[in-house]
Short mmCIF file of C-alpha atoms in Angstrom, two decimals:
data_model
loop_
_atom_site.label_atom_id
_atom_site.label_comp_id
_atom_site.label_asym_id
_atom_site.label_seq_id
_atom_site.Cartn_x
_atom_site.Cartn_y
_atom_site.Cartn_z
CA MET A 298 151.25 115.71 62.39
CA LYS A 299 153.39 113.15 61.42
CA GLN A 300 155.69 113.73 58.47
CA THR A 301 156.31 109.99 57.12
CA ARG A 302 158.35 110.95 54.10
CA PRO A 303 161.76 111.65 56.07
CA PHE A 304 161.14 108.52 58.01
CA LEU A 305 160.77 106.54 54.91
CA PHE A 306 163.92 107.79 53.32
CA ALA A 307 165.79 107.28 56.69
CA LEU A 308 164.21 103.64 56.32
CA THR A 309 165.52 103.25 52.82
CA LEU A 310 168.80 104.23 53.77
CA TRP A 311 169.10 102.07 56.94
CA ILE A 312 168.17 99.02 54.62
CA GLY A 313 170.65 100.03 52.21
CA ALA A 314 173.31 100.52 54.83
CA LEU A 315 172.31 97.10 56.38
CA VAL A 316 172.55 95.35 53.21
CA LEU A 317 176.08 96.82 52.41
CA PHE A 318 177.44 96.36 55.97
CA THR A 319 176.02 92.64 56.34
CA GLY A 320 176.79 91.51 52.77
CA CYS A 321 173.17 90.25 52.40
CA PHE A 322 173.37 90.40 48.76
CA GLY A 323 173.60 87.73 46.15
CA LYS A 324 176.72 85.82 44.66
CA LEU A 325 179.14 88.00 42.91
CA ALA A 326 179.65 87.06 39.47
CA ASP A 327 182.96 85.30 39.30
CA ASN A 328 184.52 87.23 36.41
CA GLY A 329 183.81 90.50 37.81
CA ALA A 330 186.42 93.08 39.53
CA TYR A 331 186.06 91.31 42.90
CA ARG A 332 186.43 87.92 41.72
CA GLY A 333 183.88 86.48 44.04
CA ASP A 334 185.30 88.29 47.24
CA LYS A 335 181.93 89.40 48.99
CA LEU A 336 183.92 90.87 51.79
CA LEU A 337 185.91 93.12 49.83
CA TYR A 338 182.94 94.12 47.44
CA SER A 339 180.85 94.78 50.53
CA ALA A 340 183.58 96.90 52.04
CA ASP A 341 184.15 99.11 49.06
CA ALA A 342 180.39 99.53 48.58
CA SER A 343 179.98 100.27 52.36
CA ILE A 344 182.88 102.78 52.34
CA VAL A 345 181.31 104.60 49.46
CA ALA A 346 177.98 104.62 50.72
CA SER A 347 178.86 105.63 54.32
CA LYS A 348 180.90 108.58 52.73
CA GLN A 349 177.69 109.84 50.80
CA ILE A 350 175.47 109.41 54.12
CA LEU A 351 178.01 111.28 55.96
CA ASP A 352 178.40 113.94 53.47
CA VAL A 353 174.43 114.63 53.62
CA PHE A 354 174.60 114.53 57.44
CA VAL A 355 177.24 116.99 57.92
CA SER A 356 175.70 119.40 55.20
CA TRP A 357 172.16 118.93 56.82
CA GLU A 358 173.78 119.74 60.27
CA ARG A 359 175.70 122.74 59.02
CA ASP A 360 172.67 124.01 57.11
CA ASN A 361 170.58 123.79 60.18
CA GLU A 362 172.99 124.58 62.69
CA ALA A 363 170.99 127.55 64.25
CA ILE A 364 167.97 125.73 64.75
CA LEU A 365 169.63 122.80 66.02
CA LYS A 366 171.29 124.54 68.74
CA SER A 367 168.37 123.17 70.77
CA PHE A 368 169.84 119.70 70.36
CA PRO A 369 173.60 120.28 70.96
CA GLN A 370 174.33 116.67 70.85
CA VAL A 371 173.72 116.75 67.17
CA HIS A 372 176.48 119.61 66.77
CA ALA A 373 178.87 117.79 69.14
CA PHE A 374 178.38 114.51 67.07
CA ALA A 375 178.73 116.23 63.69
CA ASP A 376 182.02 117.85 64.82
CA ASP A 377 183.27 114.79 66.15
CA VAL A 378 182.59 113.24 62.75
CA ARG A 379 184.19 115.90 61.03
CA ALA A 380 187.23 115.72 63.08
CA LYS A 381 187.50 111.70 63.02
CA ALA A 382 186.22 110.72 59.47
CA PRO A 383 189.04 111.60 57.52
CA ALA A 384 191.19 109.32 59.52
CA TRP A 385 188.39 106.40 59.64
CA PHE A 386 188.54 106.46 55.94
CA ARG A 387 192.21 106.33 55.66
CA GLN A 388 192.35 103.48 58.14
CA ALA A 389 189.57 101.79 55.81
CA TYR A 390 191.65 102.12 52.80
CA VAL A 391 194.93 100.73 54.50
CA ALA A 392 193.06 97.72 56.13
CA ARG A 393 191.12 97.18 52.71
CA ASP A 394 194.51 97.07 50.98
CA LEU A 395 196.12 94.68 53.56
CA TYR A 396 193.17 92.18 53.37
CA LYS A 397 193.17 92.38 49.44
CA SER A 398 196.90 91.67 49.43
CA ASP A 399 196.39 89.04 52.12
CA PRO A 400 193.14 87.97 53.09
CA SER A 401 194.33 86.52 56.44
CA GLN A 402 191.93 86.20 59.43
CA ALA A 403 193.91 89.04 61.07
CA ASN A 404 193.56 91.40 58.05
CA GLN A 405 189.88 90.30 57.62
CA SER A 406 189.35 91.20 61.39
CA ALA A 407 191.10 94.53 60.97
CA LEU A 408 188.80 95.42 58.01
CA ASN A 409 185.81 94.70 59.87
CA THR A 410 186.86 96.40 62.87
CA ILE A 411 187.44 99.72 61.09
CA LEU A 412 184.14 98.97 59.01
CA ARG A 413 182.15 98.65 62.41
CA VAL A 414 183.36 102.03 63.54
CA ILE A 415 182.29 103.76 60.42
CA LYS A 416 178.92 101.75 60.84
CA GLY A 417 178.66 102.99 64.33
CA ALA A 418 179.15 106.66 63.09
CA LEU A 419 176.57 106.24 60.29
CA THR A 420 173.89 104.52 62.46
CA GLU A 421 174.17 107.52 64.99
CA ALA A 422 174.14 109.87 61.83
CA LEU A 423 170.86 108.31 60.66
CA GLN A 424 169.54 108.25 63.89
CA TYR A 425 169.79 111.88 64.18
CA LEU A 426 168.46 112.34 60.56
CA THR A 427 165.44 110.47 61.59
CA ASN A 428 164.89 111.93 65.11
CA TYR A 429 165.80 115.67 64.38
CA GLY A 430 164.46 115.86 60.98
CA PRO A 431 161.91 118.45 60.04
CA GLN A 432 159.18 116.58 62.11
CA THR A 433 161.18 117.60 65.30
CA VAL A 434 163.42 120.26 64.75
CA PRO A 435 161.13 122.97 63.60
CA THR A 436 159.15 122.88 66.97
CA PRO A 437 161.75 122.71 70.01
CA THR A 438 159.39 124.68 72.15
CA THR A 439 156.30 122.38 71.48
CA PRO A 440 155.81 120.12 74.19
CA MET B 89 151.86 126.50 61.67
CA PRO B 90 155.54 126.18 60.99
CA SER B 91 157.68 129.37 61.02
CA ASN B 92 159.77 130.59 58.34
CA SER B 93 162.92 128.86 59.94
CA SER B 94 160.87 125.69 60.10
CA ALA B 95 160.07 125.90 56.60
CA THR B 96 163.70 126.35 55.75
CA THR B 97 164.46 123.40 57.74
CA VAL B 98 162.21 121.07 56.09
CA ILE B 99 163.11 122.24 52.65
CA SER B 100 166.51 121.89 53.70
CA THR B 101 166.54 118.34 55.14
CA ALA B 102 164.09 117.21 52.43
CA LEU B 103 166.47 118.46 49.78
CA ALA B 104 169.44 116.81 51.34
CA LEU B 105 167.52 113.47 51.88
CA ILE B 106 166.41 113.50 48.11
CA ASP B 107 169.99 114.41 47.13
CA LEU B 108 171.17 111.48 49.46
CA VAL B 109 168.56 109.07 48.03
CA ASP B 110 169.31 110.04 44.45
CA ARG B 111 173.14 109.32 45.12
CA MET B 112 172.51 106.11 46.99
CA LEU B 113 170.04 104.51 44.55
CA PRO B 114 172.60 103.37 42.06
CA VAL B 115 174.54 101.69 44.90
CA ILE B 116 171.60 100.10 46.43
CA GLN B 117 170.20 98.99 42.95
CA GLY B 118 173.38 97.36 42.35
CA LEU B 119 172.73 95.18 45.26
CA HIS B 120 170.51 92.32 44.39
CA LEU B 121 169.24 90.59 47.65
CA ALA B 122 168.47 87.31 45.70
CA GLY B 123 170.58 87.33 42.54
CA ASP B 124 174.11 87.86 41.37
CA VAL B 125 175.83 91.00 41.38
CA SER B 126 176.89 91.46 37.89
CA VAL B 127 180.29 92.19 36.32
CA GLU B 128 179.12 95.74 35.66
CA GLU B 129 177.65 96.26 38.97
CA GLN B 130 180.92 95.30 40.58
CA GLN B 131 182.93 97.44 38.27
CA LYS B 132 180.70 100.51 39.20
CA VAL B 133 181.38 99.75 42.90
CA LEU B 134 185.06 99.60 42.22
CA ASP B 135 185.21 102.73 40.34
CA ALA B 136 183.22 104.64 43.00
CA TYR B 137 185.68 103.17 45.47
CA ASN B 138 188.64 104.25 43.72
CA ALA B 139 187.32 107.89 42.86
CA LEU B 140 186.82 108.33 46.45
CA ARG B 141 190.15 106.88 47.57
CA THR B 142 191.94 109.05 44.90
CA LYS B 143 190.30 112.00 46.32
CA GLY B 144 192.02 111.01 49.79
CA ASP B 145 191.47 113.90 52.36
CA ALA B 146 190.23 116.13 49.71
CA ALA B 147 186.98 114.44 50.09
CA PHE B 148 186.53 116.16 53.23
CA SER B 149 187.52 119.76 51.85
CA ASP B 150 183.70 120.78 51.49
CA PRO B 151 182.74 123.68 53.77
CA ALA B 152 180.15 121.30 55.51
CA TRP B 153 183.12 119.19 56.66
CA GLN B 154 185.00 122.14 58.61
CA ILE B 155 184.68 121.97 62.02
CA SER B 156 182.69 125.10 63.33
CA GLY B 157 183.00 124.63 66.99
CA THR B 158 183.88 122.17 69.76
CA GLY B 159 182.55 118.83 69.41
CA GLY B 160 183.07 115.91 71.66
CA SER B 161 180.29 113.19 71.71
CA PRO B 162 182.27 109.90 72.00
CA VAL B 163 182.78 108.13 69.00
CA GLU B 164 184.73 104.87 68.93
CA THR B 165 188.27 105.36 67.89
CA PRO B 166 189.74 102.43 66.13
CA GLU B 167 193.13 101.01 67.13
CA ALA B 168 193.28 97.66 65.76
CA VAL B 169 194.16 98.72 62.10
CA PRO B 170 197.83 99.19 61.42
CA THR B 171 199.57 102.20 59.78
CA PRO B 172 196.66 104.59 60.05
CA GLU B 173 198.46 107.53 58.64
CA ALA B 174 199.71 106.19 55.25
CA GLU B 175 197.41 105.73 52.33
CA ALA B 176 199.04 102.51 51.29
CA PRO B 177 199.29 101.95 47.61
CA PRO B 178 197.47 98.71 46.21
CA ALA B 179 199.29 95.84 46.54
CA PRO B 180 201.17 94.71 43.52
#
């Protein structure tokens, strides 16, 4: 039997993450904290949302570690995220600050580069949440 | 018929996802696909960013973030961003 709720949750997150990372939102109010800088706003929102989603992913993987042994790639990826995420976020902070102080093409590119890395991890995490959620994980022996 | 462990997984995953959506909603709701992002919404995002930034590596101190085994799936490691170690202070 299909369980659509987890899929819908994941879909919601996909849309949210997509909006954040692509900057597909309206104009920023000029007198706001970001002074109309959509990239900076998108970067900050993406960083915050990514950390929240990765929090849930590693918690989910840890909580279900025993059952997920049937899918070792999930554990391998989760540990990879655990090992690398702190550095990703440190680099995102640095790149964000450099861009804020000097919004040159080079700094914009550096910021986008690290955001792409985080987005890649986020995408994979969401794929695992979608593919190995309750619909799949409880029945590894079922053909 | 799901087993006990299956049920636990279902509940655990559902709770995790509900918790995530709960926490994501303010951020997602703050994004207006067709309208302006208000001053208040911008401030909320900036505050959330600053709160995360202030925590630094402590944001990854939860037990769920501790490595329990050998991982190793290839995740891209960025190289284009300068000074990766330091948390540079905001520019003056």
